[in-house]
């Protein structure tokens, strides 16, 4: 049996276990407080899957094309808000809302990408950051009462089909998130291994040479930008279903930076590394908040307690250490272990 | 008329705050090709340390308190920036993306630490009575904090231009912006210029932080990030690496933002600034000025 076939078998087995999780009542002490089939654990895992998928979409532009975008949160938020607005403000049904979101999720990155990609490298990063900030300002201003400003938009219990609402149906949302992750991975894998995907990686290595070879790097970059933004918007829709609404936190520049942390944490330029990074980041973010309220921590002196009770401080420091000493991220570490 | 004057001066004051952040960012980019996302953290940390210093001196004259908080903020910004450059950015010269990422980590960690240590609620800085007052010009009552911001920015602009045009290190920095590898090939130590530019940028950002505390009346942990984004817009519009271009763009951005936020609706000004950026990029991708360091 070849290594590749072994890996596929392993992936299929892991997927089957993940899919069966809502039916398995085991507990993993330390990792999760409640049994794996409990709604709380399932919704945390579902959120982890969505962020894994989102990190993967970011890795397509950052890891494969080499475009350092600081505006990726904008497209996630676009998906989330377009769907939430159609559902709550206009009382559309879910399929129509998804259709509208799909149209917006192609047009917006096409227009913004066309402008941003006139710049290269770091100026490109700054310009994408500026557009994302404009999006954040727009959401907070609550134009025409659409976005709900700082409060965000909460889906009522009546706008979604009944099988997606309520604690007893958490396993349905879990399966949707898992299926979305698998689908995103499949699309991402297909895209980066397709002929245009090879051109993306060539652009990352040497853009001028791609131009000299007679291909137009601009169009290829725009294609990658739109694909990645479209998938990010789809992740935004799943996020709205999971969270029961959209909130302005996902529009902020800090959220884009969190995406960057996820991808670098997992390993830039590998799809599964990015997924791993997204999952680990979201899990840590959640668990570190729980840790900050732990009684053991409260008894420590303030100088130790205060930094440890700020999840973003721990993640920021972890990130610096990774960048300085482990450039390949967690994925790189695992691979090196496997090779040794 | 009086409203126009008020908006104009307030816009200039805002532009002054942007310029103080943008000048350092622009030089750092021009010389080192580092996008410094930690610059907003310099701004925030300096403002909070200035606030702490002022609190420690409570009871003394407000002028002393405010003066000390300004000095502490400038020093704190400079020290924080120097440490960031020496400890974190220097080991990564071979990896430009790694440098950007490390500054992201600094920004996240520093802001989270400030939020943990001081809490997320806005804090008020003790100001001398004169600073909270207004001065009447052409029938408009202009808050004095605007004048202070404008004066400070003009002073920093003059000092920076003097440094760049008239001193030996300024010459090295200008030459480095023009062609770094040539300067290195001539046997000049550019590394020291890097640290110097970071220190100057951090001091200016710290000054901006403490002046913004007076301008807005409060300090909070997240203002640094939004100021940083507008400073990015300023340096791209002004032409990356150009201090004079940053000054010009800061004035345009600050005034435009104030006028539109007042006459159209709150938030429209912020939006228009981003649109202006898009237009400038489409018409003049190099910004208003070319990339020179004067």
Coordinates of C-alpha atoms in Angstrom, one line a residue:
Chain A
X1 CA 0.0 0.0 0.0
X2 CA 1.4 3.4 -1.0
X3 CA 1.8 6.3 1.4
X4 CA -0.8 8.3 -0.6
X5 CA -3.4 5.6 -0.3
X6 CA -2.7 5.2 3.4
X7 CA -3.3 8.9 3.9
X8 CA -6.6 8.8 2.0
X9 CA -7.7 5.8 4.1
X10 CA -6.7 7.7 7.3
X11 CA -8.6 10.8 6.2
X12 CA -11.8 8.8 5.3
X13 CA -11.6 7.0 8.7
X14 CA -11.2 10.3 10.5
X15 CA -14.1 11.8 8.7
X16 CA -16.4 8.8 9.5
X17 CA -15.5 9.1 13.2
X18 CA -16.2 12.9 13.1
X19 CA -19.5 12.4 11.3
X20 CA -20.5 9.8 13.9
X21 CA -19.5 12.0 16.8
X22 CA -23.0 13.2 17.7
X23 CA -23.9 9.6 18.3
X24 CA -20.9 8.7 20.5
X25 CA -21.1 9.5 24.1
X26 CA -17.5 9.4 25.1
X27 CA -15.7 12.1 27.1
X28 CA -12.1 13.3 26.5
X29 CA -11.1 14.7 29.9
X30 CA -8.9 17.8 29.7
X31 CA -9.8 18.6 26.1
X32 CA -13.5 19.0 26.5
X33 CA -15.5 19.4 29.7
X34 CA -18.6 17.6 28.5
X35 CA -19.2 14.4 26.5
X36 CA -18.4 14.8 22.8
X37 CA -22.1 14.3 21.9
X38 CA -23.2 17.2 24.2
X39 CA -24.7 20.2 22.3
X40 CA -22.1 22.6 23.8
X41 CA -19.1 20.5 22.6
X42 CA -20.7 20.0 19.2
X43 CA -21.3 23.7 18.6
X44 CA -17.7 24.5 19.6
X45 CA -16.5 21.8 17.2
X46 CA -18.8 23.1 14.5
X47 CA -17.4 26.6 15.0
X48 CA -13.9 25.2 14.8
X49 CA -14.7 23.6 11.5
X50 CA -16.0 26.8 10.0
X51 CA -12.8 28.7 11.1
X52 CA -10.7 25.8 9.7
X53 CA -12.5 26.3 6.4
X54 CA -12.1 30.0 6.6
X55 CA -8.4 29.7 7.3
X56 CA -8.1 27.5 4.2
X57 CA -9.7 30.1 2.0
X58 CA -7.2 32.7 3.3
X59 CA -4.4 30.3 2.6
X60 CA -5.4 30.1 -1.0
X61 CA -4.5 33.8 -1.5
X62 CA -1.8 34.1 1.1
X63 CA -0.1 30.7 1.0
X64 CA -0.5 29.7 -2.7
X65 CA -0.5 33.0 -4.6
X66 CA 1.6 34.9 -2.1
X67 CA -0.9 37.8 -1.7
X68 CA -0.7 39.3 1.8
X69 CA -4.3 40.5 2.1
X70 CA -5.4 42.2 5.2
X71 CA -9.0 42.4 4.1
X72 CA -10.1 38.8 4.1
X73 CA -12.5 39.4 7.0
X74 CA -14.5 41.7 4.8
X75 CA -15.6 38.8 2.6
X76 CA -16.5 36.5 5.5
X77 CA -18.5 39.4 7.0
X78 CA -20.1 40.0 3.5
X79 CA -21.4 36.5 3.5
X80 CA -22.6 36.7 7.0
X81 CA -24.3 40.1 6.7
X82 CA -25.8 39.5 3.2
X83 CA -27.5 36.3 4.4
X84 CA -28.6 37.8 7.8
X85 CA -30.0 40.9 6.2
X86 CA -32.0 38.9 3.5
X87 CA -33.3 36.6 6.2
X88 CA -34.2 39.1 8.9
X89 CA -34.9 42.4 7.2
X90 CA -36.4 41.2 4.0
X91 CA -37.9 37.9 5.4
X92 CA -36.6 35.9 2.5
X93 CA -36.4 32.1 2.6
X94 CA -33.0 30.5 3.2
X95 CA -32.4 29.3 -0.5
X96 CA -33.1 32.8 -1.9
X97 CA -30.9 34.4 0.8
X98 CA -28.1 32.0 -0.1
X99 CA -28.5 32.8 -3.8
X100 CA -28.3 36.6 -3.2
X101 CA -25.3 36.1 -1.0
X102 CA -23.6 34.1 -3.8
X103 CA -24.1 37.0 -6.3
X104 CA -22.8 39.6 -3.8
X105 CA -19.9 37.3 -2.9
X106 CA -18.7 37.2 -6.6
X107 CA -19.4 40.9 -7.6
X108 CA -17.8 42.6 -4.5
X109 CA -14.4 40.8 -4.6
X110 CA -14.3 41.2 -8.4
X111 CA -14.6 45.0 -8.1
X112 CA -12.4 45.4 -5.0
X113 CA -9.8 42.9 -6.2
X114 CA -9.6 44.6 -9.6
X115 CA -8.6 47.8 -7.8
X116 CA -6.4 46.3 -5.0
X117 CA -4.4 44.1 -7.4
X118 CA -3.1 47.2 -9.2
X119 CA -0.7 47.3 -6.1
X120 CA 1.8 44.7 -5.2
X121 CA 3.2 43.3 -2.0
X122 CA 2.9 45.5 1.1
X123 CA 1.0 48.4 -0.6
X124 CA -1.5 45.7 -1.7
X125 CA -1.8 44.7 2.0
X126 CA -2.5 48.3 3.1
X127 CA -5.1 48.9 0.4
X128 CA -7.0 45.7 1.3
X129 CA -6.9 46.8 4.9
X130 CA -8.4 50.1 4.0
X131 CA -11.3 48.6 2.1
X132 CA -11.9 46.2 5.0
X133 CA -12.0 49.1 7.4
X134 CA -14.5 50.9 5.1
X135 CA -16.7 47.8 5.4
X136 CA -16.4 47.8 9.1
X137 CA -17.3 51.5 9.3
X138 CA -20.3 50.8 7.0
X139 CA -21.6 47.9 9.2
X140 CA -21.2 50.0 12.4
X141 CA -23.0 53.0 10.9
X142 CA -26.1 50.8 10.4
X143 CA -27.2 52.3 7.0
X144 CA -31.0 52.3 6.5
X145 CA -31.2 50.2 9.7
X146 CA -29.9 47.2 7.8
X147 CA -26.9 46.0 9.7
X148 CA -28.0 46.6 13.3
X149 CA -24.9 48.6 14.1
X150 CA -23.0 47.5 17.2
X151 CA -25.6 45.1 18.2
X152 CA -25.4 43.0 15.0
X153 CA -28.3 41.0 13.6
X154 CA -29.9 38.2 15.5
X155 CA -31.9 35.7 13.5
X156 CA -35.3 35.1 15.1
X157 CA -36.4 31.6 15.8
X158 CA -38.9 31.7 12.9
X159 CA -36.6 32.7 9.9
X160 CA -34.8 29.4 9.6
X161 CA -36.2 25.9 8.9
X162 CA -37.1 24.2 12.1
X163 CA -34.4 21.5 11.8
X164 CA -31.7 24.2 12.1
X165 CA -33.1 25.8 15.3
X166 CA -32.7 24.9 18.9
X167 CA -30.4 23.0 21.2
X168 CA -31.7 19.5 20.3
X169 CA -30.9 20.2 16.6
X170 CA -27.2 21.1 17.3
X171 CA -26.1 17.9 15.6
X172 CA -27.6 19.0 12.3
X173 CA -25.6 22.3 12.4
X174 CA -22.5 20.2 13.3
X175 CA -23.0 18.0 10.2
X176 CA -23.5 21.1 8.1
X177 CA -20.3 22.6 9.3
X178 CA -18.4 19.4 8.8
X179 CA -19.8 18.9 5.3
X180 CA -18.9 22.5 4.5
X181 CA -15.3 22.0 5.7
X182 CA -15.0 18.9 3.5
X183 CA -16.5 20.7 0.5
X184 CA -14.2 23.7 0.9
X185 CA -11.3 21.4 1.3
X186 CA -12.3 19.5 -1.9
X187 CA -12.7 22.8 -3.9
X188 CA -9.5 24.2 -2.5
X189 CA -7.6 21.0 -3.3
X190 CA -9.0 20.9 -6.8
X191 CA -8.2 24.6 -7.4
X192 CA -4.6 24.6 -6.3
X193 CA -3.9 21.4 -8.2
X194 CA -5.7 22.6 -11.4
X195 CA -3.6 24.3 -14.1
X196 CA -4.5 27.8 -12.9
X197 CA -3.5 26.7 -9.4
X198 CA 0.0 25.8 -10.7
X199 CA 0.2 29.3 -12.2
X200 CA -0.7 30.8 -8.8
X201 CA 2.2 29.0 -7.2
X202 CA 4.5 30.1 -10.0
X203 CA 3.3 33.7 -9.4
X204 CA 4.2 33.3 -5.7
X205 CA 7.7 32.2 -6.6
X206 CA 8.4 34.7 -9.4
X207 CA 5.7 36.9 -10.8
X208 CA 7.8 38.6 -13.5
X209 CA 8.8 35.3 -15.0
X210 CA 5.1 34.2 -15.3
X211 CA 4.6 37.4 -17.2
X212 CA 7.6 36.8 -19.4
X213 CA 6.2 33.3 -20.2
X214 CA 3.2 35.1 -21.8
X215 CA 0.6 34.6 -19.0
X216 CA -1.2 37.6 -17.4
X217 CA -0.5 37.4 -13.7
X218 CA -3.1 40.0 -12.9
X219 CA -6.0 37.8 -14.2
X220 CA -4.8 34.7 -12.4
X221 CA -4.4 36.7 -9.1
X222 CA -7.9 38.1 -9.6
X223 CA -9.3 34.6 -10.1
X224 CA -7.7 33.4 -6.9
X225 CA -8.8 36.5 -5.0
X226 CA -12.5 36.0 -6.1
X227 CA -12.5 32.2 -5.5
X228 CA -11.1 32.6 -2.0
X229 CA -13.4 35.5 -1.2
X230 CA -16.4 33.6 -2.5
X231 CA -15.6 30.6 -0.3
X232 CA -15.0 32.9 2.7
X233 CA -18.5 34.4 2.1
X234 CA -19.9 30.8 2.1
X235 CA -18.2 30.3 5.4
X236 CA -19.9 33.5 6.6
X237 CA -23.3 32.0 5.8
X238 CA -22.5 28.8 7.8
X239 CA -21.3 31.0 10.6
X240 CA -24.6 32.9 10.7
X241 CA -26.5 29.6 10.9
X242 CA -24.3 28.4 13.7
X243 CA -24.3 31.6 15.7
X244 CA -27.9 32.5 15.0
X245 CA -26.9 35.9 13.7
X246 CA -24.1 38.3 12.5
X247 CA -22.0 40.5 14.8
X248 CA -19.7 43.4 13.9
X249 CA -16.7 41.8 15.5
X250 CA -16.2 39.7 12.3
X251 CA -15.8 42.9 10.3
X252 CA -12.9 44.3 12.3
X253 CA -9.2 44.4 11.2
X254 CA -8.4 42.4 14.4
X255 CA -10.4 39.5 12.9
X256 CA -8.4 39.6 9.7
X257 CA -5.2 39.5 11.8
X258 CA -6.7 36.5 13.7
X259 CA -7.1 34.8 10.3
X260 CA -3.4 35.5 9.5
X261 CA -2.5 34.0 12.9
X262 CA -4.6 30.9 12.1
X263 CA -2.8 30.3 8.8
X264 CA 0.7 30.9 10.2
X265 CA -0.1 28.8 13.2
X266 CA -1.0 25.8 11.0
X267 CA 1.5 26.3 8.3
X268 CA 1.4 28.5 5.3
X269 CA 1.0 27.0 1.8
X270 CA -0.6 23.6 2.9
X271 CA -4.4 23.3 2.9
X272 CA -4.5 20.8 5.8
X273 CA -2.1 23.0 7.8
X274 CA -4.4 26.0 7.4
X275 CA -7.4 23.9 8.5
X276 CA -5.5 22.7 11.5
X277 CA -4.5 26.2 12.4
X278 CA -8.1 27.5 12.2
X279 CA -9.4 24.7 14.4
X280 CA -6.6 25.0 17.0
X281 CA -6.9 28.8 17.1
X282 CA -10.7 28.8 17.6
X283 CA -10.4 26.0 20.2
X284 CA -7.6 27.9 22.1
X285 CA -9.5 31.1 21.9
X286 CA -12.5 29.5 23.5
X287 CA -10.7 27.4 26.1
X288 CA -8.3 30.3 27.1
X289 CA -11.4 32.3 28.0
X290 CA -12.5 29.5 30.3
X291 CA -9.0 29.3 31.7
X292 CA -9.0 33.0 32.5
X293 CA -11.9 32.4 34.9
X294 CA -10.3 29.3 36.5
X295 CA -10.0 29.5 40.3
X296 CA -6.4 28.4 40.2
X297 CA -5.5 31.5 38.1
X298 CA -7.5 33.9 40.3
X299 CA -5.2 33.2 43.3
X300 CA -2.0 34.2 41.3
X301 CA -0.5 37.7 41.7
X302 CA -1.7 40.3 39.3
X303 CA 1.4 40.5 37.3
X304 CA 1.0 36.8 36.2
X305 CA -2.8 36.7 36.3
X306 CA -3.5 39.7 34.0
X307 CA -1.5 38.5 31.0
X308 CA -2.7 34.9 31.4
X309 CA -6.4 36.0 31.5
X310 CA -6.1 37.7 28.1
X311 CA -6.5 35.1 25.3
X312 CA -5.3 37.5 22.7
X313 CA -2.1 38.2 24.6
X314 CA -1.3 34.4 24.8
X315 CA -2.1 33.9 21.2
X316 CA -0.1 37.0 20.2
X317 CA 3.0 35.8 22.0
X318 CA 2.5 32.2 20.7
X319 CA 2.3 33.7 17.3
X320 CA 5.6 35.7 17.7
X321 CA 7.4 32.6 18.9
X322 CA 6.1 30.6 16.0
X323 CA 7.1 33.2 13.4
X324 CA 10.6 33.5 15.0
X325 CA 11.4 29.9 15.7
X326 CA 8.9 27.6 13.8
X327 CA 8.4 29.2 10.4
X328 CA 6.5 26.1 9.1
X329 CA 3.9 26.3 11.8
X330 CA 2.3 23.3 13.4
X331 CA 2.0 21.6 10.0
X332 CA 5.7 22.0 9.5
X333 CA 6.5 20.6 12.9
X334 CA 4.3 17.5 12.3
X335 CA 5.9 16.9 8.9
X336 CA 9.4 17.2 10.3
X337 CA 8.5 14.7 13.0
X338 CA 7.1 12.3 10.4
X339 CA 10.3 12.7 8.3
X340 CA 12.6 12.1 11.2
Chain B
X1 CA -18.4 80.7 8.3
X2 CA -17.5 80.0 11.9
X3 CA -18.5 76.3 11.3
X4 CA -16.3 76.1 8.3
X5 CA -13.3 77.5 10.2
X6 CA -14.0 75.2 13.1
X7 CA -14.2 72.1 10.8
X8 CA -11.1 73.2 9.0
X9 CA -9.0 73.6 12.1
X10 CA -10.4 70.4 13.7
X11 CA -9.6 68.6 10.5
X12 CA -6.1 70.0 10.5
X13 CA -5.7 68.8 14.1
X14 CA -6.9 65.3 13.1
X15 CA -4.5 65.4 10.2
X16 CA -1.7 66.4 12.6
X17 CA -2.4 63.3 14.7
X18 CA -2.4 61.1 11.5
X19 CA 0.9 62.7 10.3
X20 CA 2.6 62.0 13.6
X21 CA 1.8 58.3 13.1
X22 CA 2.3 58.3 9.3
X23 CA 5.7 60.0 9.3
X24 CA 7.4 57.1 11.2
X25 CA 5.5 54.5 9.3
X26 CA 6.5 56.1 6.0
X27 CA 10.2 56.3 6.8
X28 CA 10.2 52.7 8.2
X29 CA 8.6 51.5 5.0
X30 CA 10.8 53.6 2.7
X31 CA 14.0 52.5 4.4
X32 CA 13.3 49.0 5.5
X33 CA 10.3 47.8 3.5
X34 CA 8.7 46.8 6.7
X35 CA 4.9 47.3 7.1
X36 CA 4.8 48.0 10.8
X37 CA 1.5 47.0 12.2
X38 CA 2.8 47.4 15.7
X39 CA 2.8 51.2 15.2
X40 CA -0.8 51.4 16.6
X41 CA 0.4 49.5 19.7
X42 CA 3.2 52.1 20.2
X43 CA 0.5 54.8 20.1
X44 CA -1.7 53.0 22.6
X45 CA 1.0 51.8 25.0
X46 CA 2.5 55.3 25.1
X47 CA -0.8 56.9 25.8
X48 CA -1.6 54.6 28.7
X49 CA 1.9 54.9 30.3
X50 CA 1.5 58.7 30.0
X51 CA -1.9 58.4 31.7
X52 CA -0.3 56.3 34.5
X53 CA 2.5 58.9 35.0
X54 CA 0.0 61.6 35.2
X55 CA -2.0 59.6 37.7
X56 CA 1.1 59.0 39.9
X57 CA 1.6 62.8 40.1
X58 CA -2.0 63.6 41.0
X59 CA -2.1 66.5 43.4
X60 CA 0.6 68.5 41.6
X61 CA -0.2 71.3 39.1
X62 CA -2.1 70.0 36.0
X63 CA 0.5 71.5 33.8
X64 CA 3.2 69.4 35.5
X65 CA 1.0 66.3 35.2
X66 CA 0.3 66.9 31.5
X67 CA 3.9 67.8 30.7
X68 CA 5.2 64.7 32.4
X69 CA 2.6 62.5 30.7
X70 CA 3.8 63.9 27.3
X71 CA 7.4 63.3 28.0
X72 CA 6.7 59.8 29.4
X73 CA 4.6 58.9 26.3
X74 CA 7.3 60.1 23.9
X75 CA 10.0 58.1 25.7
X76 CA 7.8 55.0 26.1
X77 CA 6.9 55.1 22.4
X78 CA 10.6 55.4 21.5
X79 CA 11.8 52.6 23.9
X80 CA 9.0 50.2 22.8
X81 CA 9.8 50.8 19.1
X82 CA 13.5 50.3 19.6
X83 CA 13.0 47.1 21.5
X84 CA 10.6 45.8 18.8
X85 CA 13.2 46.5 16.1
X86 CA 16.2 45.1 17.9
X87 CA 14.6 42.0 19.5
X88 CA 12.0 41.0 17.0
X89 CA 12.5 42.5 13.6
X90 CA 16.3 42.3 13.3
X91 CA 16.5 38.5 13.4
X92 CA 14.0 38.4 10.5
X93 CA 15.8 40.6 7.9
X94 CA 15.9 37.6 5.5
X95 CA 12.2 37.1 5.7
X96 CA 10.1 40.2 4.9
X97 CA 6.7 38.5 5.4
X98 CA 8.0 37.2 8.8
X99 CA 8.7 40.8 9.8
X100 CA 5.2 41.9 9.0
X101 CA 3.8 38.9 10.9
X102 CA 5.9 39.6 14.0
X103 CA 4.6 43.1 14.1
X104 CA 1.0 41.7 13.9
X105 CA 1.9 39.5 17.0
X106 CA 3.2 42.6 18.9
X107 CA 0.0 44.5 18.0
X108 CA -2.3 41.8 19.2
X109 CA -0.3 41.0 22.4
X110 CA 0.3 44.6 23.4
X111 CA -3.3 45.7 23.0
X112 CA -4.6 42.7 24.8
X113 CA -2.2 43.4 27.7
X114 CA -3.3 47.0 27.9
X115 CA -6.9 45.8 27.9
X116 CA -6.1 43.3 30.7
X117 CA -4.1 45.8 32.8
X118 CA -6.2 48.9 32.4
X119 CA -9.6 47.5 31.5
X120 CA -11.5 48.3 28.3
X121 CA -13.3 51.4 29.5
X122 CA -12.1 54.8 28.3
X123 CA -9.8 56.7 30.7
X124 CA -9.6 60.4 31.1
X125 CA -6.3 62.3 31.1
X126 CA -5.9 65.2 33.6
X127 CA -5.5 68.3 31.4
X128 CA -4.6 71.9 32.3
X129 CA -7.6 74.3 32.2
X130 CA -6.2 76.1 29.2
X131 CA -6.2 72.9 27.2
X132 CA -9.8 72.2 27.8
X133 CA -10.8 75.7 26.8
X134 CA -11.3 77.3 23.4
X135 CA -9.8 80.2 21.5
X136 CA -12.0 82.4 19.2
X137 CA -10.8 82.8 15.7
X138 CA -13.0 84.4 13.0
X139 CA -16.0 83.9 15.2
X140 CA -15.3 80.2 15.7
X141 CA -14.5 78.7 19.1
X142 CA -11.6 76.3 18.4
X143 CA -10.7 73.9 21.2
X144 CA -7.1 74.5 22.2
X145 CA -6.2 70.8 21.9
X146 CA -6.4 71.3 18.1
X147 CA -3.8 74.0 18.2
X148 CA -1.5 71.9 20.3
X149 CA -1.8 69.0 17.9
X150 CA -1.2 71.2 14.9
X151 CA 1.8 72.9 16.5
X152 CA 3.3 69.6 17.6
X153 CA 3.0 68.1 14.2
X154 CA 4.5 71.2 12.5
X155 CA 7.4 71.1 14.9
X156 CA 8.0 67.3 14.3
X157 CA 7.8 67.9 10.5
X158 CA 10.4 70.7 10.8
X159 CA 12.6 68.6 13.0
X160 CA 12.3 65.6 10.7
X161 CA 13.1 67.6 7.6
X162 CA 16.1 69.2 9.3
X163 CA 17.2 65.7 10.4
X164 CA 16.8 64.3 6.8
X165 CA 18.3 67.3 5.0
X166 CA 21.0 68.5 7.3
X167 CA 22.5 65.6 9.3
X168 CA 24.7 62.8 8.4
X169 CA 22.3 60.1 9.5
X170 CA 19.5 61.9 7.6
X171 CA 21.6 61.6 4.5
X172 CA 22.1 57.9 5.1
X173 CA 18.3 57.4 5.6
X174 CA 17.5 59.4 2.4
X175 CA 20.1 57.4 0.5
X176 CA 18.8 54.2 1.9
X177 CA 15.2 55.0 0.8
X178 CA 16.6 55.7 -2.7
X179 CA 18.7 52.6 -3.0
X180 CA 19.5 50.5 0.1
X181 CA 21.8 48.0 -1.5
X182 CA 24.0 50.7 -2.9
X183 CA 24.4 52.3 0.5
X184 CA 25.3 48.9 2.0
X185 CA 27.8 48.4 -0.8
X186 CA 29.5 51.6 0.1
X187 CA 30.3 50.2 3.5
X188 CA 27.8 52.2 5.5
X189 CA 26.1 50.5 8.4
X190 CA 22.4 50.8 7.5
X191 CA 21.4 48.7 10.5
X192 CA 21.9 51.6 12.9
X193 CA 19.8 53.8 10.7
X194 CA 17.0 51.2 10.9
X195 CA 17.0 51.3 14.7
X196 CA 17.2 55.1 14.6
X197 CA 14.2 55.4 12.2
X198 CA 12.2 53.0 14.4
X199 CA 13.0 55.0 17.5
X200 CA 12.0 58.2 15.9
X201 CA 8.8 56.7 14.5
X202 CA 7.9 55.3 17.9
X203 CA 8.5 58.6 19.6
X204 CA 6.3 60.4 17.1
X205 CA 3.6 57.7 17.5
X206 CA 3.8 58.1 21.3
X207 CA 3.4 61.9 21.0
X208 CA 0.4 61.3 18.8
X209 CA -1.0 58.9 21.4
X210 CA -0.9 61.4 24.2
X211 CA -2.1 64.3 22.0
X212 CA -5.0 62.1 20.8
X213 CA -5.9 61.6 24.4
X214 CA -6.3 65.4 24.7
X215 CA -8.0 65.7 21.3
X216 CA -10.6 63.1 22.0
X217 CA -10.8 63.7 25.7
X218 CA -10.3 60.0 26.5
X219 CA -8.0 57.1 25.7
X220 CA -9.1 53.5 25.0
X221 CA -7.3 50.3 23.9
X222 CA -8.6 50.2 20.3
X223 CA -8.2 53.7 19.0
X224 CA -4.6 53.0 18.0
X225 CA -5.8 50.4 15.5
X226 CA -8.2 52.7 13.7
X227 CA -5.7 55.6 13.7
X228 CA -3.1 53.2 12.2
X229 CA -5.4 52.3 9.3
X230 CA -5.9 56.0 8.5
X231 CA -2.2 56.5 8.8
X232 CA -1.7 53.7 6.2
X233 CA -4.2 55.4 3.9
X234 CA -2.2 58.7 4.4
X235 CA 1.1 57.2 3.5
X236 CA -0.2 55.4 0.4
X237 CA -1.9 58.6 -0.8
X238 CA 1.2 60.7 0.1
X239 CA 3.6 58.4 -1.6
X240 CA 5.4 55.7 0.4
X241 CA 8.7 56.9 1.9
X242 CA 8.0 60.6 1.6
X243 CA 7.6 62.6 4.8
X244 CA 6.5 65.8 3.1
X245 CA 4.0 63.7 1.0
X246 CA 2.6 62.2 4.3
X247 CA 2.2 65.7 5.7
X248 CA 0.2 66.9 2.6
X249 CA -1.9 63.7 2.5
X250 CA -2.6 63.9 6.3
X251 CA -4.0 67.4 5.9
X252 CA -6.2 66.3 3.0
X253 CA -7.5 63.2 4.7
X254 CA -8.1 64.9 8.1
X255 CA -9.9 67.9 6.6
X256 CA -12.0 65.8 4.1
X257 CA -13.0 63.4 6.9
X258 CA -14.2 66.2 9.2
X259 CA -16.1 68.1 6.5
X260 CA -18.0 65.1 5.2
X261 CA -18.6 63.6 8.7
X262 CA -20.3 66.9 9.6
X263 CA -22.1 67.9 6.4
X264 CA -23.1 64.5 5.1
X265 CA -23.4 62.0 7.9
X266 CA -21.2 60.5 10.5
X267 CA -19.1 57.7 8.9
X268 CA -19.4 59.2 5.3
X269 CA -16.0 61.0 5.8
X270 CA -14.3 57.8 6.8
X271 CA -15.8 56.1 3.7
X272 CA -14.8 59.0 1.4
X273 CA -11.2 58.7 2.5
X274 CA -11.1 55.1 1.4
X275 CA -12.7 56.1 -1.9
X276 CA -10.1 58.8 -2.3
X277 CA -7.4 56.2 -1.7
X278 CA -8.9 54.0 -4.5
X279 CA -9.0 57.0 -6.9
X280 CA -5.5 58.0 -6.2
X281 CA -4.3 54.4 -6.7
X282 CA -6.1 54.2 -10.1
X283 CA -4.9 57.6 -11.3
X284 CA -1.4 57.8 -9.7
X285 CA -0.3 54.4 -8.3
X286 CA 2.8 56.0 -6.8
X287 CA 0.8 58.4 -4.6
X288 CA 0.8 62.2 -4.8
X289 CA 4.6 62.4 -4.7
X290 CA 7.1 59.9 -5.9
X291 CA 9.2 57.9 -3.5
X292 CA 11.7 60.3 -2.1
X293 CA 12.4 60.9 1.5
X294 CA 12.0 64.7 1.6

